[in-house]
XYZ file of C-alpha atoms in Angstrom:
324
model
C 0.000 0.000 0.000
C 2.792 2.406 0.805
C 4.686 1.721 -2.415
C 5.139 5.001 -4.236
C 3.615 6.997 -1.415
C 5.571 9.994 -0.030
C 7.596 9.381 3.141
C 6.070 11.171 6.099
C 7.936 11.951 9.322
C 5.960 11.767 12.547
C 6.934 13.803 15.590
C 6.101 12.768 19.117
C 3.402 14.928 20.716
C 4.741 17.066 23.569
C 2.417 15.472 26.131
C 3.674 11.950 25.470
C 6.022 10.984 28.359
C 8.842 8.459 28.615
C 9.140 7.209 32.191
C 10.805 4.477 34.214
C 8.330 2.392 36.189
C 8.214 -0.794 38.218
C 7.239 -3.525 35.766
C 5.104 -5.446 38.270
C 3.019 -2.617 39.677
C 3.213 -0.209 36.741
C 3.859 2.515 39.306
C 6.777 4.841 39.957
C 9.839 3.029 41.405
C 11.044 3.652 44.952
C 14.224 2.746 46.806
C 12.518 -0.609 47.473
C 12.220 -1.433 43.759
C 15.027 -3.722 42.487
C 16.897 -2.411 39.448
C 16.011 -5.506 37.403
C 12.302 -4.776 37.902
C 12.561 -1.258 36.471
C 11.496 -0.719 32.856
C 11.198 2.344 30.642
C 7.957 2.854 28.749
C 5.968 5.490 26.826
C 2.802 6.935 28.323
C -0.085 8.981 26.996
C -0.960 11.917 29.282
C -3.910 10.058 30.804
C -1.687 7.024 31.546
C 1.179 8.744 33.396
C 1.516 6.995 36.790
C 1.387 9.132 39.911
C 1.499 6.466 42.616
C 4.643 4.777 43.956
C 5.500 1.090 43.749
C 3.715 -0.741 46.572
C 4.523 -4.253 45.378
C 8.125 -4.466 46.591
C 9.106 -4.332 50.254
C 12.793 -4.365 51.235
C 13.598 -5.383 54.820
C 16.638 -6.396 56.849
C 16.491 -9.995 58.059
C 18.477 -11.816 60.722
C 19.700 -14.798 58.707
C 20.008 -16.945 61.858
C 16.387 -16.615 63.008
C 14.749 -15.578 59.734
C 13.084 -12.716 61.607
C 13.374 -8.947 61.301
C 16.828 -7.695 62.281
C 17.151 -5.299 65.212
C 19.882 -2.958 66.459
C 21.273 -5.906 68.432
C 21.541 -8.259 65.451
C 25.258 -8.633 64.540
C 26.091 -6.951 61.242
C 27.444 -10.245 59.875
C 24.013 -11.838 60.381
C 21.998 -9.075 58.702
C 20.866 -9.623 55.115
C 18.695 -7.309 53.058
C 15.846 -9.095 51.318
C 13.192 -7.823 48.931
C 9.696 -9.326 48.986
C 7.020 -8.746 46.392
C 3.290 -9.430 46.346
C 1.205 -9.123 43.207
C -2.484 -9.694 42.559
C -4.700 -10.117 39.538
C -7.297 -7.603 38.434
C -9.867 -9.768 40.206
C -8.151 -10.992 43.404
C -11.371 -12.561 44.695
C -11.802 -14.662 41.585
C -9.706 -17.875 41.850
C -9.649 -18.262 38.068
C -7.758 -14.963 37.864
C -5.902 -14.892 41.161
C -4.546 -18.451 41.429
C -2.439 -18.350 38.233
C -0.966 -14.975 39.277
C 0.034 -16.326 42.701
C 1.505 -19.455 41.128
C 3.654 -17.270 38.862
C 4.731 -15.078 41.812
C 5.859 -18.069 43.894
C 7.723 -19.530 40.916
C 9.610 -16.230 40.594
C 10.590 -15.751 44.235
C 7.560 -13.760 45.354
C 4.110 -14.292 46.723
C 5.239 -14.217 50.355
C 5.148 -11.438 52.897
C 8.118 -10.312 54.993
C 8.272 -11.541 58.586
C 6.506 -9.460 61.182
C 8.308 -10.692 64.300
C 11.685 -9.336 65.376
C 14.914 -11.182 66.071
C 14.462 -12.666 69.556
C 17.832 -14.425 69.739
C 20.143 -11.414 69.721
C 18.744 -9.679 72.790
C 20.101 -7.813 75.803
C 19.642 -10.967 77.852
C 21.976 -12.864 75.516
C 24.735 -10.240 75.384
C 28.094 -11.529 76.653
C 29.783 -9.940 79.650
C 33.476 -9.251 80.181
C 35.794 -7.861 82.820
C 39.565 -7.748 83.364
C 41.236 -9.882 85.984
C 44.757 -8.918 84.876
C 46.053 -6.273 84.790
C 43.843 -4.051 86.882
C 42.698 -0.613 85.831
C 45.153 2.111 86.860
C 47.993 -0.291 87.688
C 51.624 -0.010 86.567
C 53.063 -2.710 84.294
C 56.488 -3.686 82.979
C 58.143 -6.572 81.200
C 55.987 -9.363 79.793
C 52.498 -9.514 81.280
C 49.379 -11.632 80.815
C 46.235 -9.981 79.539
C 43.376 -11.970 80.997
C 39.652 -11.232 80.827
C 36.729 -13.076 82.389
C 33.987 -13.488 79.742
C 30.518 -14.741 80.612
C 26.848 -14.698 79.651
C 24.022 -17.025 78.670
C 25.660 -18.177 75.415
C 28.954 -20.058 74.898
C 32.020 -17.849 74.409
C 33.970 -18.330 71.178
C 36.742 -15.692 71.285
C 38.309 -12.834 73.209
C 40.316 -10.269 71.190
C 42.828 -7.946 72.840
C 43.941 -4.508 71.679
C 46.551 -2.075 72.977
C 46.124 1.546 71.894
C 43.624 0.280 69.250
C 46.151 -2.197 67.819
C 45.370 -5.920 67.860
C 47.818 -7.858 70.044
C 46.256 -11.309 70.042
C 43.183 -13.480 70.498
C 42.197 -16.333 72.794
C 39.695 -19.045 71.822
C 39.640 -21.073 75.038
C 39.921 -20.613 78.782
C 41.765 -19.030 80.536
C 41.210 -16.470 77.698
C 44.636 -14.867 78.045
C 47.457 -13.608 75.802
C 50.995 -12.437 76.557
C 52.092 -8.835 76.024
C 55.697 -7.613 75.964
C 55.353 -4.081 77.297
C 58.962 -3.226 76.440
C 57.845 -2.832 72.793
C 55.392 -0.090 73.795
C 56.058 3.574 74.502
C 56.363 4.492 78.189
C 53.457 6.166 79.933
C 49.731 5.575 79.717
C 48.451 2.759 77.481
C 44.876 1.651 76.842
C 44.089 -2.068 76.880
C 40.812 -3.332 75.449
C 39.216 -6.781 75.448
C 36.314 -7.682 73.143
C 34.395 -10.912 73.705
C 32.344 -12.678 71.018
C 29.809 -15.372 71.841
C 28.389 -18.232 69.780
C 25.559 -16.120 68.350
C 27.912 -13.345 67.211
C 27.167 -10.803 69.950
C 30.050 -8.826 71.430
C 30.948 -6.817 74.495
C 34.012 -4.681 75.226
C 35.880 -3.711 78.378
C 38.667 -1.108 78.455
C 41.248 -0.229 81.076
C 44.177 2.188 81.260
C 47.530 1.225 82.772
C 50.927 2.881 83.093
C 53.845 1.371 81.204
C 56.923 1.712 83.400
C 59.450 0.514 80.796
C 62.060 2.881 79.404
C 62.887 1.809 75.857
C 66.555 1.365 74.996
C 66.107 3.321 71.792
C 63.514 5.369 69.981
C 61.029 4.021 67.486
C 61.892 4.567 63.804
C 60.556 7.469 61.775
C 57.385 7.240 59.676
C 57.366 6.064 56.058
C 57.167 8.692 53.313
C 55.333 8.946 49.967
C 52.667 6.359 50.817
C 50.122 5.569 48.095
C 47.579 2.904 47.168
C 45.842 1.810 43.952
C 42.388 0.270 43.797
C 41.894 -3.438 43.310
C 39.346 -5.169 41.075
C 37.724 -8.552 41.683
C 36.795 -9.300 38.043
C 40.390 -8.999 36.857
C 42.006 -10.494 39.989
C 43.804 -7.185 40.473
C 44.902 -6.701 44.107
C 45.223 -3.417 45.956
C 48.832 -2.213 45.662
C 50.355 -0.242 48.546
C 53.635 1.637 48.015
C 55.876 3.731 50.255
C 59.490 4.722 50.957
C 61.095 3.441 54.152
C 62.679 5.847 56.670
C 66.489 6.208 56.970
C 66.858 4.743 60.480
C 69.863 2.425 60.458
C 68.213 -0.130 62.740
C 65.010 -0.381 60.689
C 63.742 -3.974 60.576
C 60.275 -4.045 59.023
C 57.072 -2.184 58.245
C 53.808 -3.456 59.699
C 50.591 -2.932 57.723
C 47.290 -2.547 59.577
C 43.938 -2.817 57.779
C 40.659 -1.154 58.734
C 37.302 -0.358 57.122
C 36.824 2.656 59.410
C 37.536 6.170 58.159
C 38.541 7.164 61.708
C 42.360 7.580 61.614
C 42.590 6.454 65.244
C 41.065 3.094 64.360
C 43.961 1.420 62.579
C 42.357 -2.023 62.678
C 44.136 -5.371 62.497
C 47.714 -6.237 61.573
C 47.697 -8.043 58.185
C 51.337 -8.050 57.005
C 54.881 -7.535 58.270
C 57.168 -6.491 55.421
C 60.987 -6.749 55.814
C 62.480 -3.303 55.239
C 65.636 -1.754 53.820
C 66.682 1.789 54.595
C 65.781 4.991 52.750
C 65.204 5.409 49.040
C 66.607 1.940 48.410
C 63.616 0.733 50.365
C 60.924 1.819 47.943
C 58.394 -0.917 48.643
C 55.213 -2.167 46.967
C 53.021 -4.954 48.355
C 49.789 -6.564 47.153
C 46.696 -6.987 49.302
C 44.063 -9.328 47.854
C 40.961 -11.353 48.812
C 38.986 -8.297 49.893
C 35.288 -7.380 49.636
C 34.059 -5.578 46.476
C 32.697 -2.018 46.791
C 34.493 -1.658 50.131
C 36.981 1.092 50.962
C 39.962 -0.079 53.012
C 42.335 2.045 55.086
C 45.934 0.917 55.582
C 48.188 2.304 58.337
C 51.961 1.817 58.017
C 54.165 1.425 61.121
C 57.954 0.990 60.754
C 59.545 -1.264 63.420
C 63.232 -1.322 64.442
C 65.464 -4.227 65.446
C 64.632 -3.617 69.128
C 60.946 -4.184 68.350
C 59.965 -0.534 68.840
C 57.104 0.464 66.537
C 56.375 3.869 65.062
C 52.909 4.926 66.271
C 52.131 7.553 63.622
C 48.804 7.557 61.801
C 50.349 7.501 58.306
C 47.663 5.814 56.217
C 46.390 5.353 52.673
C 43.046 4.160 51.359
C 41.841 2.225 48.336
C 38.629 0.686 47.105
C 37.970 -2.804 45.783
C 35.963 -2.676 42.546
C 33.663 -5.534 41.415
């Protein structure tokens, strides 16, 4: 029919809208709408949706109990889950409604989120902890035992010890103690912290302050210079690369790398590597850090250590992100 007819160009009327909607509800997407359920479509002015998606509900679930997570649910046990419920145009007519519900269940929907809250991770099930050695305000020297007394209604799995926010060891069985050589620490006031974890992932922390009476035989080495870090990428197996130049202290022995996910410079996290060091510009060093979580920013603090075991306590740090 169109053969030989003139070609006509049609222009879209100004009141025709192109919008992104939720494909199940046909309504405007919200932060609850999954990306894979969003579609773009063309609407006549009388069809433009004004209501928001009420099909999808995103909630945080305690994966241990299957109930709604609370402020007491450990972060490692919290998962975010999206539920969706759809209905036919005639929900009271089984001939219409039953096939729609069968499709929903076959595609991961058709159920409502839980209404009860996590009743396992509660105040009653929090662990308790207190120090038996050393005592708060005491003076220490030489090698001492850090010993805490954990308790509570649930079995204890681990006690982690920190000195001035630096991990110094963990205990996984009674008497829940670790040794600490205080001669490697600066003289004066030091903060000791114990964190207990129980079998359901709940934690408690106790902190004391003691006085270190040791006088170190030498000073700690200087800080590293020119620190930098490049992002890693999971899909290409590319690790994070950390680089720096070692200080010029003649008795330099190594550089310790601490890893943290906190942006707080005072929270240097956990020791992950000890790198043998050479002095000065000859000690330009690059190390790889792999097996990390995608879309997570990591902060790395670098502490040079000398042959006497004295560790630089500066907050020299770099950060990098792990890409998917």
